Coordinates of C-alpha atoms and ligand atoms in Angstrom, one line a residue:
X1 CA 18.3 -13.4 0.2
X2 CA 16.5 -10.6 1.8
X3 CA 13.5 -8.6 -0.6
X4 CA 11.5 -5.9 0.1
X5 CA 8.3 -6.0 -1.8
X6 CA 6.7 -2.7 -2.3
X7 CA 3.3 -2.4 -3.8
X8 CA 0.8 -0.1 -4.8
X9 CA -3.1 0.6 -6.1
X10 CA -2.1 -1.6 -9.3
X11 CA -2.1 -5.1 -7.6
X12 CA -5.8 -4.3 -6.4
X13 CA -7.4 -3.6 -9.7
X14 CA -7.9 -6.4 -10.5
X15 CA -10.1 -6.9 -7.3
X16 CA -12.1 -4.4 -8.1
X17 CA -10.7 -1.4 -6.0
X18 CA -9.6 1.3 -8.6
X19 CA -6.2 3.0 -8.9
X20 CA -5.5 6.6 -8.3
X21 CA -4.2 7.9 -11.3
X22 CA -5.6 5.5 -14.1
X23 CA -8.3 5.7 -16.5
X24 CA -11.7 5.6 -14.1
X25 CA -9.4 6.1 -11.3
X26 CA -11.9 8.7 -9.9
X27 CA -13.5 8.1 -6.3
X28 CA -17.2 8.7 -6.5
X29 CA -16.5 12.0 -8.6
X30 CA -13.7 12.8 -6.3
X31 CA -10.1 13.8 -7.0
X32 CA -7.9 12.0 -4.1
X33 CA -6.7 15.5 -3.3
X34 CA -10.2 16.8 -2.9
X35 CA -10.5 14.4 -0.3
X36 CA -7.5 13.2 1.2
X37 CA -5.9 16.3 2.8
X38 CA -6.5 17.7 6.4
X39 CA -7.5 20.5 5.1
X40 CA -10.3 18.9 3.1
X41 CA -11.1 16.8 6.1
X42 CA -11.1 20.5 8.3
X43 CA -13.5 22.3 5.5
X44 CA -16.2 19.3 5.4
X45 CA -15.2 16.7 7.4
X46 CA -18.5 14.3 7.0
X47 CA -17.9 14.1 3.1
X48 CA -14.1 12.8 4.4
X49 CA -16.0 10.3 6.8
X50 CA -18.2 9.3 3.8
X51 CA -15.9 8.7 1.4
X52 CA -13.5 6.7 3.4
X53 CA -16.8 4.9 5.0
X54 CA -17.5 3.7 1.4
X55 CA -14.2 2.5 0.6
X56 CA -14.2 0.8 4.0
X57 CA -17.7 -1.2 3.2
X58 CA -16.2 -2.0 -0.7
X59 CA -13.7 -4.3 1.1
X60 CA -16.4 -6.4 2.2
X61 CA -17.2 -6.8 -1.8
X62 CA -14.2 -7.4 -2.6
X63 CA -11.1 -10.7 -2.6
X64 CA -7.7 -11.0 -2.8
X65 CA -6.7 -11.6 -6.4
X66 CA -3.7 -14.3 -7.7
X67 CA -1.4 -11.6 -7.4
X68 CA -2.0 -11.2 -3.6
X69 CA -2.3 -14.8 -3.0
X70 CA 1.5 -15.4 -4.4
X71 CA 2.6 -12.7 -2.4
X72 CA 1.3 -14.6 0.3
X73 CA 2.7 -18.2 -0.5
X74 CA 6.2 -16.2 -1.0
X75 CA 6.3 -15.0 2.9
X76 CA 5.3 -18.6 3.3
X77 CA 8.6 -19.4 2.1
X78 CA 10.5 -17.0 2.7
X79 CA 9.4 -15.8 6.1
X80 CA 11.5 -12.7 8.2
X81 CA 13.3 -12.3 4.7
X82 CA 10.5 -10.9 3.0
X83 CA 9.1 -7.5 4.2
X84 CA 6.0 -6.2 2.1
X85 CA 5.7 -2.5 2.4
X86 CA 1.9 -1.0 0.6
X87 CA 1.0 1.5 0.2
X88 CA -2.7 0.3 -0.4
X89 CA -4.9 0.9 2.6
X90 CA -7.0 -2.1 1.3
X91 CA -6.5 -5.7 3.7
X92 CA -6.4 -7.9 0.7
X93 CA -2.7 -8.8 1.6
X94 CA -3.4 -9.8 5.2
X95 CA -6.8 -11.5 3.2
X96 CA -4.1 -13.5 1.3
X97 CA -2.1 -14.9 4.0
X98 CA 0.6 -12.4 4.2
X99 CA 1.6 -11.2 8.3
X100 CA 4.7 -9.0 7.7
X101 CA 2.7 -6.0 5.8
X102 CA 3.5 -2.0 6.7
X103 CA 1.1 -0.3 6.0
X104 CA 2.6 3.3 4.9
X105 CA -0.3 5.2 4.1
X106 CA -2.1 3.8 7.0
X107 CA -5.5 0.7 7.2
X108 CA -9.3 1.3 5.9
X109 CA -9.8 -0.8 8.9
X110 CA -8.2 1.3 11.6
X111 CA -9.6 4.5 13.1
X112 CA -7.0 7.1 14.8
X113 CA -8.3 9.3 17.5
X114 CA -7.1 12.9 17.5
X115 CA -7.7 13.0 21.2
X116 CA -5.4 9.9 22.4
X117 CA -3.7 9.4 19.0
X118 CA -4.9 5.6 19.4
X119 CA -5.6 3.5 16.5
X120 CA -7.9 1.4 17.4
X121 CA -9.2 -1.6 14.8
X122 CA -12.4 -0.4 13.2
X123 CA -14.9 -1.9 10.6
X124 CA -17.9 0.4 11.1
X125 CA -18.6 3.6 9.1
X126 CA -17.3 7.2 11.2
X127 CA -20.1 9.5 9.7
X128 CA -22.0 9.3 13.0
X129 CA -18.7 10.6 15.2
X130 CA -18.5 7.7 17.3
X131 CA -16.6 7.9 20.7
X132 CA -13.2 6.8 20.9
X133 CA -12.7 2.9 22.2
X134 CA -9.6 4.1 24.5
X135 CA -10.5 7.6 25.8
X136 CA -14.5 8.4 24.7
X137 CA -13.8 11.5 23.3
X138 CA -15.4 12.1 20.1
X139 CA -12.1 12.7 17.5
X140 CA -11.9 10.0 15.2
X141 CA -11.0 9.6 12.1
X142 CA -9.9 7.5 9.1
X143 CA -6.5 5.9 9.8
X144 CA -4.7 6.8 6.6
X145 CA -2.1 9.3 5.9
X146 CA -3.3 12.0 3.9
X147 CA -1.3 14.3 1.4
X148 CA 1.2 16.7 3.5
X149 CA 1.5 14.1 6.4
X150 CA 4.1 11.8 7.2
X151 CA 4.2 8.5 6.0
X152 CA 4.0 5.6 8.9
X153 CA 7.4 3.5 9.5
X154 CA 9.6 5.4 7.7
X155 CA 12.7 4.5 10.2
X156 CA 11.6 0.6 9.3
X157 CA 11.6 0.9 5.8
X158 CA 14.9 2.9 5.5
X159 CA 16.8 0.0 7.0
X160 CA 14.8 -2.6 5.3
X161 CA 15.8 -0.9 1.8
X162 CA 19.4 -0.4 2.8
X163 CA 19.5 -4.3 3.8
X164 CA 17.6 -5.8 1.3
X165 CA 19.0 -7.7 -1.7
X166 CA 16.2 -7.2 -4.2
X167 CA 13.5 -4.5 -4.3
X168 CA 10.7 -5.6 -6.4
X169 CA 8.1 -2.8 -7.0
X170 CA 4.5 -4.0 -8.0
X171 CA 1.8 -2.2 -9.6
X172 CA 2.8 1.1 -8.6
X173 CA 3.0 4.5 -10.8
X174 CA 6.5 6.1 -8.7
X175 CA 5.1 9.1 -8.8
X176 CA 4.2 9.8 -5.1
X177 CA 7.3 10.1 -2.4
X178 CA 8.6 8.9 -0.6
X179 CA 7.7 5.4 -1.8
X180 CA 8.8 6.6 -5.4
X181 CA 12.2 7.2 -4.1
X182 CA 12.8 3.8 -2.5
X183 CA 14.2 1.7 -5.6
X184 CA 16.7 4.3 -5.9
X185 CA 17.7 4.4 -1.7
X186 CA 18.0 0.1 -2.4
X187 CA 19.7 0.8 -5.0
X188 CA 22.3 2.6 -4.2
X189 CA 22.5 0.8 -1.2
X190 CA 23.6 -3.0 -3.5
X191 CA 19.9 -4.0 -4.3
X192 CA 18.9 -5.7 -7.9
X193 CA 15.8 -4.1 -8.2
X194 CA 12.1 -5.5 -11.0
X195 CA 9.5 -3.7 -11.5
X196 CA 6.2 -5.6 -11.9
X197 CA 3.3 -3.2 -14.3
X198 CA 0.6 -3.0 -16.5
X199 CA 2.9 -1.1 -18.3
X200 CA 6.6 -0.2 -17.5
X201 CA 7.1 3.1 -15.1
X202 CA 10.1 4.8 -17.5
X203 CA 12.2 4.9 -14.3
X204 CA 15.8 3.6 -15.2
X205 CA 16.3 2.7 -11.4
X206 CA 14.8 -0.9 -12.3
X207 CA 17.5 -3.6 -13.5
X208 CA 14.4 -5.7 -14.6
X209 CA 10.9 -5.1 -15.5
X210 CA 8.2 -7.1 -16.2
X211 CA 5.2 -6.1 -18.0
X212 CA 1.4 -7.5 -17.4
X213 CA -1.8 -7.8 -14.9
X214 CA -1.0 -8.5 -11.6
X215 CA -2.8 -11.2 -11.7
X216 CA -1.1 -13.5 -14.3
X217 CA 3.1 -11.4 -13.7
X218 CA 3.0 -11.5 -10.0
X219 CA 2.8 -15.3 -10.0
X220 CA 4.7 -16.2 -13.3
X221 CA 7.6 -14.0 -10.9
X222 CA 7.1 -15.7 -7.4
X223 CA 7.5 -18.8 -9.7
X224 CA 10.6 -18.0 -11.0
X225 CA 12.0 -16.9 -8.2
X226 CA 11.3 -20.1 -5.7
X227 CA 12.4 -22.1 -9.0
X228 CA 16.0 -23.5 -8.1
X229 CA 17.5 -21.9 -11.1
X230 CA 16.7 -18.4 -10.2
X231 CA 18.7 -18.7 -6.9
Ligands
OAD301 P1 -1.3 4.9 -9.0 O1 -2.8 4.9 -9.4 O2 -0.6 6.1 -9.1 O3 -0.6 3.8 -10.0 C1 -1.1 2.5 -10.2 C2 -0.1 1.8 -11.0 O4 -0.6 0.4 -11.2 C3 0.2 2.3 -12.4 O5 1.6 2.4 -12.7 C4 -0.5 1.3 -13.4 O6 0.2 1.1 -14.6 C5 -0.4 0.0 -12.5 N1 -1.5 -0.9 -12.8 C6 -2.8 -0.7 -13.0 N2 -3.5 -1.8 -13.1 C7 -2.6 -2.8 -13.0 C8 -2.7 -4.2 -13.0 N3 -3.9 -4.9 -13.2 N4 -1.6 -5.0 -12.8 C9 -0.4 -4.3 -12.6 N5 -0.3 -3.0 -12.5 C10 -1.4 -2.3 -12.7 O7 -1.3 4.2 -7.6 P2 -0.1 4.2 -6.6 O8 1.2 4.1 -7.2 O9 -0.4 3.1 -5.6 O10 -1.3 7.9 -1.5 O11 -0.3 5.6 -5.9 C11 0.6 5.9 -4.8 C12 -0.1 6.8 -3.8 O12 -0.7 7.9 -4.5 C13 -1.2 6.1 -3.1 O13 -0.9 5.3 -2.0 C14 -2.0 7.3 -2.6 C15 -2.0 8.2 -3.8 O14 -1.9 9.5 -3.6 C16 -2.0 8.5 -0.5 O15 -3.2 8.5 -0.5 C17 -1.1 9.1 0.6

């Protein structure tokens, strides 16, 4: 059985890293979009490099949680039949032993140069304009995709929805595409498809949905699923 996990800010709340839309879901005083657009990275692009330099040094506060760790265990499994596709720019999955991770909206811990288009690893802050690792030209910036770009590994994810046999959406709100869209595209393409939430999304694209923390429904699911019965 093939699945395609797709998570989002939800499955890190619990580790401390706030969700976009939620209550205290605020960065620093920030809306998202006040901060994660090229244009708002064009207008005043040190408050950009600050902002994403403080999320980059709140990782290093921060652990995986039990919902990150039985993602993990799953892939231990499971292995090339489970792809986990985040939108979280966090590393807690990688953190929690899972290696099959796309990133879609890009890594905290990877730089892109606007120069060489490189994306070189990076745990240091960007405020002081450091020089590119691969060219030396001084163009680098966070390596996340901001609202009005194109998500990363699109072509990927397409064909790993259209061949998967269960889509299971965790901690996610569905209200940013084109992640939103995928449970439909599996869907319609033979997937079962669970949601895993604080509270159910009202999308009637889910078959089954499971209501909770992270933490404690995440676990309870990989249970169930690596339970005999449940194949
Ligand atoms: P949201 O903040 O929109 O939604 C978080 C979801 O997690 C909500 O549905 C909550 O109910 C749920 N949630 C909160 N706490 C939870 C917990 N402890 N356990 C389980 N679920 C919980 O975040 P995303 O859906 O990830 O994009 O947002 C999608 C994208 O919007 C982000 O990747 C980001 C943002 O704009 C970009 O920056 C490009």
């Amino acid at each position: 059985m093939r699945i395609v996990v797709l998570t989002g800010a939800g499955i890190s709340a619990e580790s401390g890293l706030a969700t976009f839309r939620g209550a205290g879901g605020l960065w620093e005083g920030h809306r998202p979009e006040d901060v994660a657009t090229p244009e708002a990275f064009a207008a005043d692009r040190g408050l950009v490099q600050r902002f994403y330099d403080a999320r980059r040094a709140q990782l290093r506060t921060v652990a995986p949680n039990p919902a990150h760790h039985a993602l993990g265990a799953l892939e231990a499994d499971l292995g090339d039949d489970l792809v986990l596709v985040t939108q979280n720019i966090d590393d807690l999955h990688e953190r929690a032993g899972s290696t099959r991770v796309v990133h879609m909206h890009g890594e905290l811990l990877r730089a892109r140069c606007e120069a060489c288009d490189g994306q070189p690893p990076w745990t240091d802050a960007l405020i002081d304009e450091p020089a590119c690792p691969i060219c030396g030209v001084t163009a680098l910036r966070p390596d996340v995709v901001w609202f009005g770009e194109a998500p990363y590994h699109m072509d990927r994810i397409q064909q790993e929805l259209e061949d998967c046999d269960l889509f299971v959406a965790i901690g996610t709100s569905g209200l940013v595409y084109p992640a939103a869209g995928f449970v439909d595209w599996a869907r319609r393409h033979g997937a079962r498809t669970v949601e895993l939430n604080l509270a159910p999304t009202d999308d009637e694209a889910f078959d089954e949905s499971w209501a909770g923390p992270a933490s404690e429904v995440v676990p309870t699911w990989v249970e169930h699923l690596r339970s005999p019965r449940a194949s």
